[in-house]
Short mmCIF file of C-alpha atoms and ligand atoms in Angstrom, two decimals:
data_model
loop_
_atom_site.label_atom_id
_atom_site.label_comp_id
_atom_site.label_asym_id
_atom_site.label_seq_id
_atom_site.Cartn_x
_atom_site.Cartn_y
_atom_site.Cartn_z
CA UNK A 1 -15.22 20.02 -6.08
CA UNK A 2 -18.70 21.23 -5.08
CA UNK A 3 -18.91 20.20 -1.36
CA UNK A 4 -21.63 17.58 -1.85
CA UNK A 5 -20.27 16.16 -5.03
CA UNK A 6 -20.77 12.40 -5.48
CA UNK A 7 -18.03 10.17 -6.83
CA UNK A 8 -18.20 6.50 -7.84
CA UNK A 9 -15.14 4.32 -7.41
CA UNK A 10 -15.12 0.85 -8.96
CA UNK A 11 -12.62 -1.72 -7.84
CA UNK A 12 -12.13 -5.32 -8.88
CA UNK A 13 -9.79 -7.43 -6.73
CA UNK A 14 -7.24 -9.13 -8.97
CA UNK A 15 -5.50 -10.88 -6.13
CA UNK A 16 -4.25 -10.20 -2.61
CA UNK A 17 -5.21 -7.03 -0.78
CA UNK A 18 -3.73 -4.02 -2.50
CA UNK A 19 -6.44 -3.28 -5.03
CA UNK A 20 -9.14 -3.12 -2.45
CA UNK A 21 -6.91 -1.48 0.11
CA UNK A 22 -5.92 1.35 -2.15
CA UNK A 23 -9.49 1.97 -3.47
CA UNK A 24 -10.74 2.07 0.15
CA UNK A 25 -8.09 4.43 1.27
CA UNK A 26 -8.84 6.80 -1.57
CA UNK A 27 -12.55 6.65 -0.91
CA UNK A 28 -12.04 7.30 2.81
CA UNK A 29 -9.77 10.31 2.27
CA UNK A 30 -12.12 11.81 -0.37
CA UNK A 31 -15.04 11.48 2.10
CA UNK A 32 -13.24 12.66 5.24
CA UNK A 33 -11.03 15.39 3.84
CA UNK A 34 -12.70 16.67 0.63
CA UNK A 35 -16.45 16.52 1.50
CA UNK A 36 -16.96 14.04 -1.37
CA UNK A 37 -19.91 11.61 -1.14
CA UNK A 38 -17.84 8.60 -2.01
CA UNK A 39 -19.48 5.43 -3.17
CA UNK A 40 -17.16 2.48 -3.51
CA UNK A 41 -18.10 -0.64 -5.48
CA UNK A 42 -15.85 -3.64 -4.70
CA UNK A 43 -16.27 -7.12 -6.14
CA UNK A 44 -14.79 -8.80 -3.04
CA UNK A 45 -16.07 -7.28 0.14
CA UNK A 46 -14.61 -10.24 2.02
CA UNK A 47 -11.13 -9.03 1.01
CA UNK A 48 -11.76 -5.46 2.14
CA UNK A 49 -13.32 -6.79 5.36
CA UNK A 50 -9.86 -8.19 6.35
CA UNK A 51 -8.51 -4.60 6.23
CA UNK A 52 -11.36 -2.54 7.60
CA UNK A 53 -13.15 -3.34 10.80
CA UNK A 54 -16.96 -3.23 10.81
CA UNK A 55 -17.53 -4.31 7.20
CA UNK A 56 -20.19 -7.00 6.84
CA UNK A 57 -19.11 -8.87 3.66
CA UNK A 58 -22.67 -10.26 3.27
CA UNK A 59 -24.31 -6.88 3.00
CA UNK A 60 -24.98 -5.30 -0.43
CA UNK A 61 -24.74 -1.77 0.85
CA UNK A 62 -23.40 -0.24 4.02
CA UNK A 63 -21.95 3.02 5.27
CA UNK A 64 -18.51 2.74 6.84
CA UNK A 65 -16.39 5.69 7.93
CA UNK A 66 -18.34 8.04 5.74
CA UNK A 67 -18.04 5.85 2.60
CA UNK A 68 -21.03 4.18 0.95
CA UNK A 69 -19.71 0.71 0.30
CA UNK A 70 -21.51 -1.47 -2.25
CA UNK A 71 -21.05 -5.11 -3.28
CA UNK A 72 -20.29 -5.37 -6.95
CA UNK A 73 -20.42 -8.35 -9.31
CA UNK A 74 -17.55 -7.09 -11.51
CA UNK A 75 -17.68 -5.35 -14.85
CA UNK A 76 -19.50 -8.17 -16.67
CA UNK A 77 -22.32 -8.56 -14.01
CA UNK A 78 -25.70 -6.91 -14.57
CA UNK A 79 -25.66 -3.47 -13.00
CA UNK A 80 -28.45 -0.95 -12.43
CA UNK A 81 -26.85 2.42 -13.17
CA UNK A 82 -28.56 4.79 -10.82
CA UNK A 83 -27.50 8.37 -10.26
CA UNK A 84 -24.17 8.97 -11.82
CA UNK A 85 -21.25 10.51 -9.95
CA UNK A 86 -19.62 13.85 -10.86
CA UNK A 87 -16.49 11.71 -11.13
CA UNK A 88 -16.07 8.03 -11.75
CA UNK A 89 -12.77 6.37 -10.77
CA UNK A 90 -11.95 3.05 -12.37
CA UNK A 91 -9.25 1.53 -10.15
CA UNK A 92 -6.48 -0.13 -12.08
CA UNK A 93 -8.34 -0.41 -15.34
CA UNK A 94 -10.91 -2.80 -13.83
CA UNK A 95 -13.58 -1.90 -16.43
CA UNK A 96 -16.92 -0.19 -15.88
CA UNK A 97 -20.23 -1.92 -16.26
CA UNK A 98 -21.63 -1.41 -19.82
CA UNK A 99 -24.89 -0.04 -18.38
CA UNK A 100 -22.90 2.53 -16.44
CA UNK A 101 -20.95 3.52 -19.54
CA UNK A 102 -24.20 3.76 -21.53
CA UNK A 103 -25.67 6.03 -18.89
CA UNK A 104 -22.55 8.16 -18.94
CA UNK A 105 -22.68 8.50 -22.70
CA UNK A 106 -26.39 9.42 -22.60
CA UNK A 107 -25.82 12.15 -20.07
CA UNK A 108 -25.56 15.77 -21.22
CA UNK A 109 -22.65 16.26 -18.80
CA UNK A 110 -20.99 12.82 -18.27
CA UNK A 111 -18.91 12.26 -15.17
CA UNK A 112 -15.18 12.91 -15.34
CA UNK A 113 -13.82 9.43 -15.96
CA UNK A 114 -10.49 8.59 -14.27
CA UNK A 115 -8.41 5.48 -14.59
CA UNK A 116 -6.39 5.22 -11.45
CA UNK A 117 -3.10 3.45 -12.47
CA UNK A 118 -0.58 1.45 -10.50
CA UNK A 119 2.25 3.23 -8.74
CA UNK A 120 5.67 3.30 -10.34
CA UNK A 121 8.82 5.36 -9.79
CA UNK A 122 9.71 5.06 -13.51
CA UNK A 123 10.08 8.40 -15.32
CA UNK A 124 7.77 7.47 -18.27
CA UNK A 125 4.73 7.72 -15.96
CA UNK A 126 5.18 11.59 -15.83
CA UNK A 127 4.56 11.74 -19.57
CA UNK A 128 1.45 9.62 -19.34
CA UNK A 129 -0.04 11.18 -16.22
CA UNK A 130 -3.21 13.08 -17.06
CA UNK A 131 -3.29 11.91 -20.71
CA UNK A 132 -6.74 11.30 -22.13
CA UNK A 133 -8.08 8.55 -24.27
CA UNK A 134 -11.34 8.61 -26.32
CA UNK A 135 -13.67 5.63 -25.95
CA UNK A 136 -13.59 3.70 -29.23
CA UNK A 137 -17.41 3.94 -29.78
CA UNK A 138 -18.95 6.19 -27.16
CA UNK A 139 -18.62 9.92 -26.83
CA UNK A 140 -16.53 9.55 -23.65
CA UNK A 141 -13.06 10.49 -22.52
CA UNK A 142 -11.00 8.68 -19.91
CA UNK A 143 -8.09 10.28 -18.09
CA UNK A 144 -5.05 8.32 -16.89
CA UNK A 145 -4.04 9.25 -13.35
CA UNK A 146 -0.60 7.93 -12.25
CA UNK A 147 0.46 7.84 -8.61
CA UNK A 148 4.14 8.61 -8.27
CA UNK A 149 7.01 10.12 -6.35
CA UNK A 150 7.33 13.48 -8.12
CA UNK A 151 5.12 16.60 -8.47
CA UNK A 152 4.73 15.71 -12.18
CA UNK A 153 2.79 12.62 -11.15
CA UNK A 154 -0.39 12.16 -9.13
CA UNK A 155 1.54 11.80 -5.87
CA UNK A 156 0.89 9.28 -3.10
CA UNK A 157 -2.12 8.53 -0.86
CA UNK A 158 -1.62 10.20 2.48
CA UNK A 159 -4.05 11.17 5.20
CA UNK A 160 -3.83 14.75 6.38
CA UNK A 161 -3.35 13.76 10.02
CA UNK A 162 -1.05 10.83 9.36
CA UNK A 163 2.22 12.16 10.65
CA UNK A 164 0.51 13.66 13.75
CA UNK A 165 -1.05 10.18 14.49
CA UNK A 166 2.28 8.45 13.82
CA UNK A 167 4.25 10.75 16.11
CA UNK A 168 1.64 10.63 18.81
CA UNK A 169 1.68 6.84 18.74
CA UNK A 170 5.44 6.77 19.00
CA UNK A 171 5.31 8.95 22.05
CA UNK A 172 2.50 6.96 23.73
CA UNK A 173 3.71 3.95 25.76
CA UNK A 174 0.14 2.88 26.48
CA UNK A 175 -0.77 2.83 22.77
CA UNK A 176 2.36 0.89 21.96
CA UNK A 177 1.66 -1.65 24.66
CA UNK A 178 -1.89 -2.02 23.34
CA UNK A 179 -0.51 -2.81 19.86
CA UNK A 180 1.66 -5.65 21.19
CA UNK A 181 -1.31 -7.00 23.08
CA UNK A 182 -3.42 -6.95 19.88
CA UNK A 183 -0.55 -8.70 18.11
CA UNK A 184 -0.52 -11.34 20.89
CA UNK A 185 3.18 -10.97 21.59
CA UNK A 186 5.04 -9.36 24.44
CA UNK A 187 6.84 -6.15 23.64
CA UNK A 188 10.13 -7.13 21.86
CA UNK A 189 13.60 -6.83 23.33
CA UNK A 190 14.55 -3.17 22.86
CA UNK A 191 18.15 -4.30 22.10
CA UNK A 192 16.99 -6.32 19.07
CA UNK A 193 16.48 -4.89 15.62
CA UNK A 194 12.74 -5.11 15.14
CA UNK A 195 11.58 -6.13 11.75
CA UNK A 196 8.13 -6.65 10.14
CA UNK A 197 7.88 -9.11 7.27
CA UNK A 198 5.25 -8.92 4.52
CA UNK A 199 6.27 -10.50 1.21
CA UNK A 200 5.35 -12.68 -1.70
CA UNK A 201 6.03 -16.44 -1.63
CA UNK A 202 8.90 -15.98 -4.12
CA UNK A 203 11.01 -14.02 -1.70
CA UNK A 204 14.10 -15.87 -0.33
CA UNK A 205 12.73 -16.00 3.14
CA UNK A 206 14.71 -18.98 4.42
CA UNK A 207 18.02 -17.50 3.34
CA UNK A 208 17.22 -14.27 5.27
CA UNK A 209 16.12 -16.25 8.38
CA UNK A 210 19.48 -18.11 8.22
CA UNK A 211 21.28 -14.78 8.00
CA UNK A 212 19.42 -13.37 10.95
CA UNK A 213 19.71 -16.37 13.21
CA UNK A 214 23.40 -16.77 12.45
CA UNK A 215 24.13 -12.99 12.48
CA UNK A 216 25.97 -10.83 15.03
CA UNK A 217 23.04 -8.76 16.20
CA UNK A 218 19.70 -9.82 17.64
CA UNK A 219 16.65 -9.61 15.35
CA UNK A 220 13.05 -9.79 16.44
CA UNK A 221 10.85 -10.42 13.38
CA UNK A 222 7.06 -10.35 13.28
CA UNK A 223 5.33 -12.08 10.38
CA UNK A 224 1.65 -11.57 9.65
CA UNK A 225 -0.57 -14.62 9.36
CA UNK A 226 -0.89 -15.90 5.76
CA UNK A 227 2.58 -14.51 4.84
CA UNK A 228 5.46 -16.81 3.82
CA UNK A 229 3.59 -19.79 5.34
CA UNK A 230 5.36 -22.52 3.47
CA UNK A 231 8.91 -21.13 3.93
CA UNK A 232 8.37 -20.50 7.67
CA UNK A 233 6.81 -23.94 8.21
CA UNK A 234 9.86 -25.55 6.59
CA UNK A 235 12.36 -23.41 8.40
CA UNK A 236 10.84 -23.86 11.85
CA UNK A 237 9.73 -27.41 11.29
CA UNK A 238 6.13 -26.22 11.76
CA UNK A 239 6.81 -24.72 15.18
CA UNK A 240 5.55 -21.20 14.57
CA UNK A 241 2.08 -20.37 15.99
CA UNK A 242 0.45 -17.21 17.14
CA UNK A 243 1.41 -16.39 20.74
CA UNK A 244 4.35 -18.77 20.63
CA UNK A 245 7.49 -17.06 19.41
CA UNK A 246 10.26 -19.27 17.95
CA UNK A 247 13.89 -18.59 18.70
CA UNK A 248 17.00 -19.82 16.89
CA UNK A 249 20.41 -18.23 17.39
CA UNK A 250 20.07 -14.48 17.26
CA UNK A 251 16.57 -14.58 15.82
CA UNK A 252 13.24 -14.35 17.55
CA UNK A 253 10.35 -15.05 15.16
CA UNK A 254 6.73 -14.25 16.03
CA UNK A 255 3.62 -14.96 14.00
CA UNK A 256 1.10 -12.15 14.45
CA UNK A 257 -2.49 -11.82 13.38
CA UNK A 258 -3.33 -10.07 10.11
CA UNK A 259 -4.59 -6.78 11.57
CA UNK A 260 -6.61 -3.84 10.20
CA UNK A 261 -5.01 -1.31 7.90
CA UNK A 262 -4.83 1.25 10.72
CA UNK A 263 -3.18 -1.28 13.12
CA UNK A 264 -0.79 -2.32 10.38
CA UNK A 265 0.33 1.31 10.16
CA UNK A 266 1.15 1.14 13.89
CA UNK A 267 3.14 -2.01 13.36
CA UNK A 268 5.14 -0.26 10.57
CA UNK A 269 5.69 2.78 12.86
CA UNK A 270 7.00 0.47 15.62
CA UNK A 271 9.64 -1.43 13.61
CA UNK A 272 13.25 -0.52 12.83
CA UNK A 273 13.00 -2.08 9.32
CA UNK A 274 9.91 -3.06 7.42
CA UNK A 275 9.76 -5.66 4.62
CA UNK A 276 6.70 -4.67 2.53
CA UNK A 277 5.31 -5.60 -0.87
CA UNK A 278 2.91 -4.64 -3.64
CA UNK A 279 1.82 -1.02 -3.50
CA UNK A 280 -0.08 0.08 -0.43
CA UNK A 281 2.17 -1.42 2.26
CA UNK A 282 5.11 -0.08 0.23
CA UNK A 283 3.77 3.44 0.47
CA UNK A 284 2.79 3.12 4.12
CA UNK A 285 6.31 1.95 5.03
CA UNK A 286 7.61 5.16 3.45
CA UNK A 287 5.31 7.21 5.63
CA UNK A 288 6.68 5.37 8.64
CA UNK A 289 10.02 7.03 7.89
CA UNK A 290 12.06 3.89 8.62
CA UNK A 291 14.17 1.77 6.23
CA UNK A 292 12.06 -0.51 4.03
CA UNK A 293 12.85 -3.49 1.85
CA UNK A 294 10.33 -3.71 -0.94
CA UNK A 295 9.20 -6.97 -2.56
CA UNK A 296 7.85 -5.74 -5.90
CA UNK A 297 4.87 -7.58 -7.32
CA UNK A 298 6.44 -10.27 -9.56
CA UNK A 299 5.78 -9.56 -13.19
CA UNK A 300 6.53 -11.26 -16.55
CA UNK A 301 9.92 -10.60 -18.10
CA UNK A 302 11.20 -9.23 -14.77
CA UNK A 303 9.43 -5.94 -15.34
CA UNK A 304 9.26 -5.61 -11.53
CA UNK A 305 13.06 -5.38 -11.34
CA UNK A 306 12.96 -2.26 -13.56
CA UNK A 307 10.38 -0.84 -11.09
CA UNK A 308 12.56 -1.68 -8.14
CA UNK A 309 15.61 -0.07 -9.81
CA UNK A 310 13.64 3.03 -10.63
CA UNK A 311 12.54 3.30 -7.01
CA UNK A 312 16.01 2.67 -5.63
CA UNK A 313 17.38 5.36 -7.94
CA UNK A 314 14.92 7.85 -6.62
CA UNK A 315 15.39 6.72 -3.02
CA UNK A 316 19.07 7.43 -3.34
CA UNK A 317 18.79 10.69 -5.22
CA UNK A 318 19.67 12.65 -2.12
CA UNK A 319 22.19 10.32 -0.57
CA UNK A 320 23.65 6.85 -0.61
CA UNK A 321 21.69 3.90 0.76
CA UNK A 322 23.61 1.27 -1.17
CA UNK A 323 23.48 -1.33 1.63
CA UNK A 324 19.68 -1.22 1.63
CA UNK A 325 19.59 -1.21 -2.20
CA UNK A 326 21.75 -4.36 -2.35
CA UNK A 327 19.49 -6.17 0.08
CA UNK A 328 16.34 -5.04 -1.75
CA UNK A 329 17.74 -6.31 -5.09
CA UNK A 330 18.72 -9.61 -3.48
CA UNK A 331 15.22 -9.88 -1.91
CA UNK A 332 13.81 -9.53 -5.38
CA UNK A 333 16.04 -12.20 -6.90
CA UNK A 334 19.20 -10.36 -7.88
CA UNK A 335 21.87 -11.23 -5.34
CA UNK A 336 22.45 -13.00 -2.07
CA UNK A 337 20.39 -11.85 0.87
CA UNK A 338 22.71 -13.50 3.36
CA UNK A 339 25.65 -11.53 2.01
CA UNK A 340 23.64 -8.29 1.91
CA UNK A 341 22.13 -8.36 5.42
CA UNK A 342 25.23 -7.64 7.61
CA UNK A 343 25.88 -4.33 5.90
CA UNK A 344 22.27 -3.29 6.47
CA UNK A 345 22.46 -4.31 10.10
CA UNK A 346 25.69 -2.36 10.63
CA UNK A 347 24.32 0.75 8.89
CA UNK A 348 20.92 0.71 10.51
CA UNK A 349 21.44 4.10 12.15
CA UNK A 350 22.48 5.91 8.97
CA UNK A 351 19.72 4.08 6.99
CA UNK A 352 17.23 5.37 9.48
CA UNK A 353 18.39 8.93 8.96
CA UNK A 354 18.22 8.41 5.23
CA UNK A 355 14.66 7.06 5.49
CA UNK A 356 13.58 10.05 7.56
CA UNK A 357 15.00 12.44 5.03
CA UNK A 358 13.26 10.51 2.20
CA UNK A 359 9.92 10.70 3.95
CA UNK A 360 10.33 14.39 4.62
CA UNK A 361 11.09 15.01 0.93
CA UNK A 362 7.89 13.09 -0.09
CA UNK A 363 5.83 14.88 2.53
CA UNK A 364 6.25 18.19 0.63
CA UNK A 365 4.34 16.76 -2.33
CA UNK A 366 0.64 17.19 -2.74
CA UNK A 367 -1.06 13.92 -1.69
CA UNK A 368 -2.85 11.90 -4.31
CA UNK A 369 -6.50 12.66 -3.29
CA UNK A 370 -5.83 16.38 -3.33
CA UNK A 371 -4.09 16.12 -6.69
CA UNK A 372 -7.05 14.10 -8.04
CA UNK A 373 -9.65 16.58 -6.79
CA UNK A 374 -7.64 19.40 -8.36
CA UNK A 375 -7.29 17.45 -11.58
CA UNK A 376 -11.06 16.85 -11.81
CA UNK A 377 -11.83 20.50 -11.02
CA UNK A 378 -9.67 21.47 -13.97
CA UNK A 379 -11.73 19.25 -16.24
CA UNK A 380 -15.16 20.50 -15.15
O1 TRH B 1 -1.62 -7.50 -0.96
P1 TRH B 1 -0.69 -6.93 -1.98
O2 TRH B 1 0.21 -7.85 -2.55
O3 TRH B 1 -1.59 -6.22 -2.99
C1 TRH B 1 -1.41 -5.96 -4.35
C2 TRH B 1 -1.99 -7.02 -5.17
O4 TRH B 1 -1.07 -8.06 -5.40
C3 TRH B 1 -2.42 -6.40 -6.45
O5 TRH B 1 -2.87 -7.33 -7.40
C4 TRH B 1 -1.25 -5.56 -7.03
O6 TRH B 1 -1.63 -5.04 -8.16
C5 TRH B 1 -0.84 -4.52 -6.02
O7 TRH B 1 -0.49 -5.19 -4.83
C6 TRH B 1 0.25 -3.67 -6.50
O8 TRH B 1 0.18 -5.74 -1.33
P2 TRH B 1 -0.21 -4.29 -0.89
O9 TRH B 1 -0.50 -3.42 -2.08
O10 TRH B 1 0.79 -3.82 0.03
O11 TRH B 1 -1.55 -4.37 -0.06
C7 TRH B 1 -1.62 -4.98 1.21
C8 TRH B 1 -2.70 -4.35 2.03
O12 TRH B 1 -2.89 -5.11 3.19
C9 TRH B 1 -2.37 -2.97 2.47
O13 TRH B 1 -3.56 -2.06 2.36
C10 TRH B 1 -2.01 -3.10 3.94
C11 TRH B 1 -2.90 -4.23 4.32
N1 TRH B 1 -2.46 -5.00 5.50
C12 TRH B 1 -3.31 -4.95 6.61
O14 TRH B 1 -4.32 -4.22 6.57
N2 TRH B 1 -2.98 -5.72 7.72
C13 TRH B 1 -1.88 -6.49 7.72
O15 TRH B 1 -1.66 -7.15 8.77
C14 TRH B 1 -1.08 -6.54 6.58
C15 TRH B 1 0.20 -7.44 6.58
C16 TRH B 1 -1.35 -5.80 5.47
#
C-alpha cells in the first residue's frame, strides 16, 4: 500500500469480546507494521475499552496506539461519510452505512471493499477466500477474506514481534512476578499444572472441576472474572472471590481480573494448558505454543462441532494428540470430560511438544494483515 494510505474498518459487536478484539488487533497491526492510517469504527467502545487500556468509551473520536478510534452507531444509524479510505474492511459482514456505500459508488475509484470473515479450519474456506461479489444495485464489488490455517487462506493475525515478546517474558522473572501481582494471586505452585479457563456458559465446567479436584496431579486454575460465574458459584458454594483462592482436593482455583489483551497474552504464555473460546483467544493460545482446549462458539445444528473437528484434524496432521482431541470434544459436548482429563494430564509433556511444533508450523505462514495488504495491492 502507499505508505500513507487510509483504511476504514467497521465493526459491530454481536456479543462478547471477539468481534471488537479482532477488529482492534487488525487495525493496530496495520497502523504499526504497514504504515496504514487506520480508522476503526466500533459500535460498542465500552466493549473494546475492556480489552485496551486508555480508551475513553464516552469519546466520539480518539487516537490510541496509532489507530483513530471512532464511536459508531451501527449500520442503520445516520453516518456522515467523510473522506473515504483506500480500503474499507467490513468486519464479519456487519454492514456498511448506506451513506458510506453511496459515497463509495459515487467515487471514480471506490475503495477496495473487504468482508473479513470468521476463522475456520474447514477446507471449503480456501475455495471462498478472495472471491468477489457484486453489490445487487450499486457498481461495487466486495471481496471475501477468510482467516485460516493454510497458505490458501488469509492466515492468522500475528504481530511481527509477538514471539520475541513471548520468549522475553518467559525468560524474565520480574515480568512474570508483575503479572501475578496484576492478577492479584501469588505465583502458583510450580509443581501444579497451571491452567487458564475462558469458556462459554455451556461448557461442562463442574465436571472438569470434579476431575481436577479428585485427580492424581495438582492443578492450579485461574478463571477470568465474568467467566463460568454460575457454574463456579455452584461448585464452590459462592466461595470464590478475587484474591481468595479456593482449594478442594488437588485443585486450587483462583478468580483473576479480566485484564487487557496484552496482559491476557502473558497469562496464556504462563500456563501449561489454556482453555480458550471464540476466535481471538483461540488464536492467541496457539501463539503461546502450549496445549489448548477450544470451546467453539455454540452454533445452531451443532455447526461448531464440525469446526472443532476440522481444527483437530489439522492440529493432528503432523502427529497424534488424541488425548487432547478427546478432551476438546468432551468440552464441546461430545464425551465425558472427567474420563478424558487423566490422559491429558499424563501426556502433558508430549502434548506440549506437539503444541510447540504446531505453533512453529503456523509461524511459517504469512500473517493475516500482511496477506490482506498484499491482496488489496493486487486489486488496485
Ligand atoms: O469473547 P468471545 O467469545 O468473542 C467472540 C464472540 O462471541 C463473537 O460473537 C464470535 O463471533 C467470535 O467470538 C468468534 O471470544 P474471543 O474471540 O476469544 O474474544 C475474547 C477477547 O477477549 C480476546 O481478544 C481476548 C480478550 N481477553 C482479554 O483481553 N482479557 C481477558 O482477561 C480475557 C479472558 C480475554
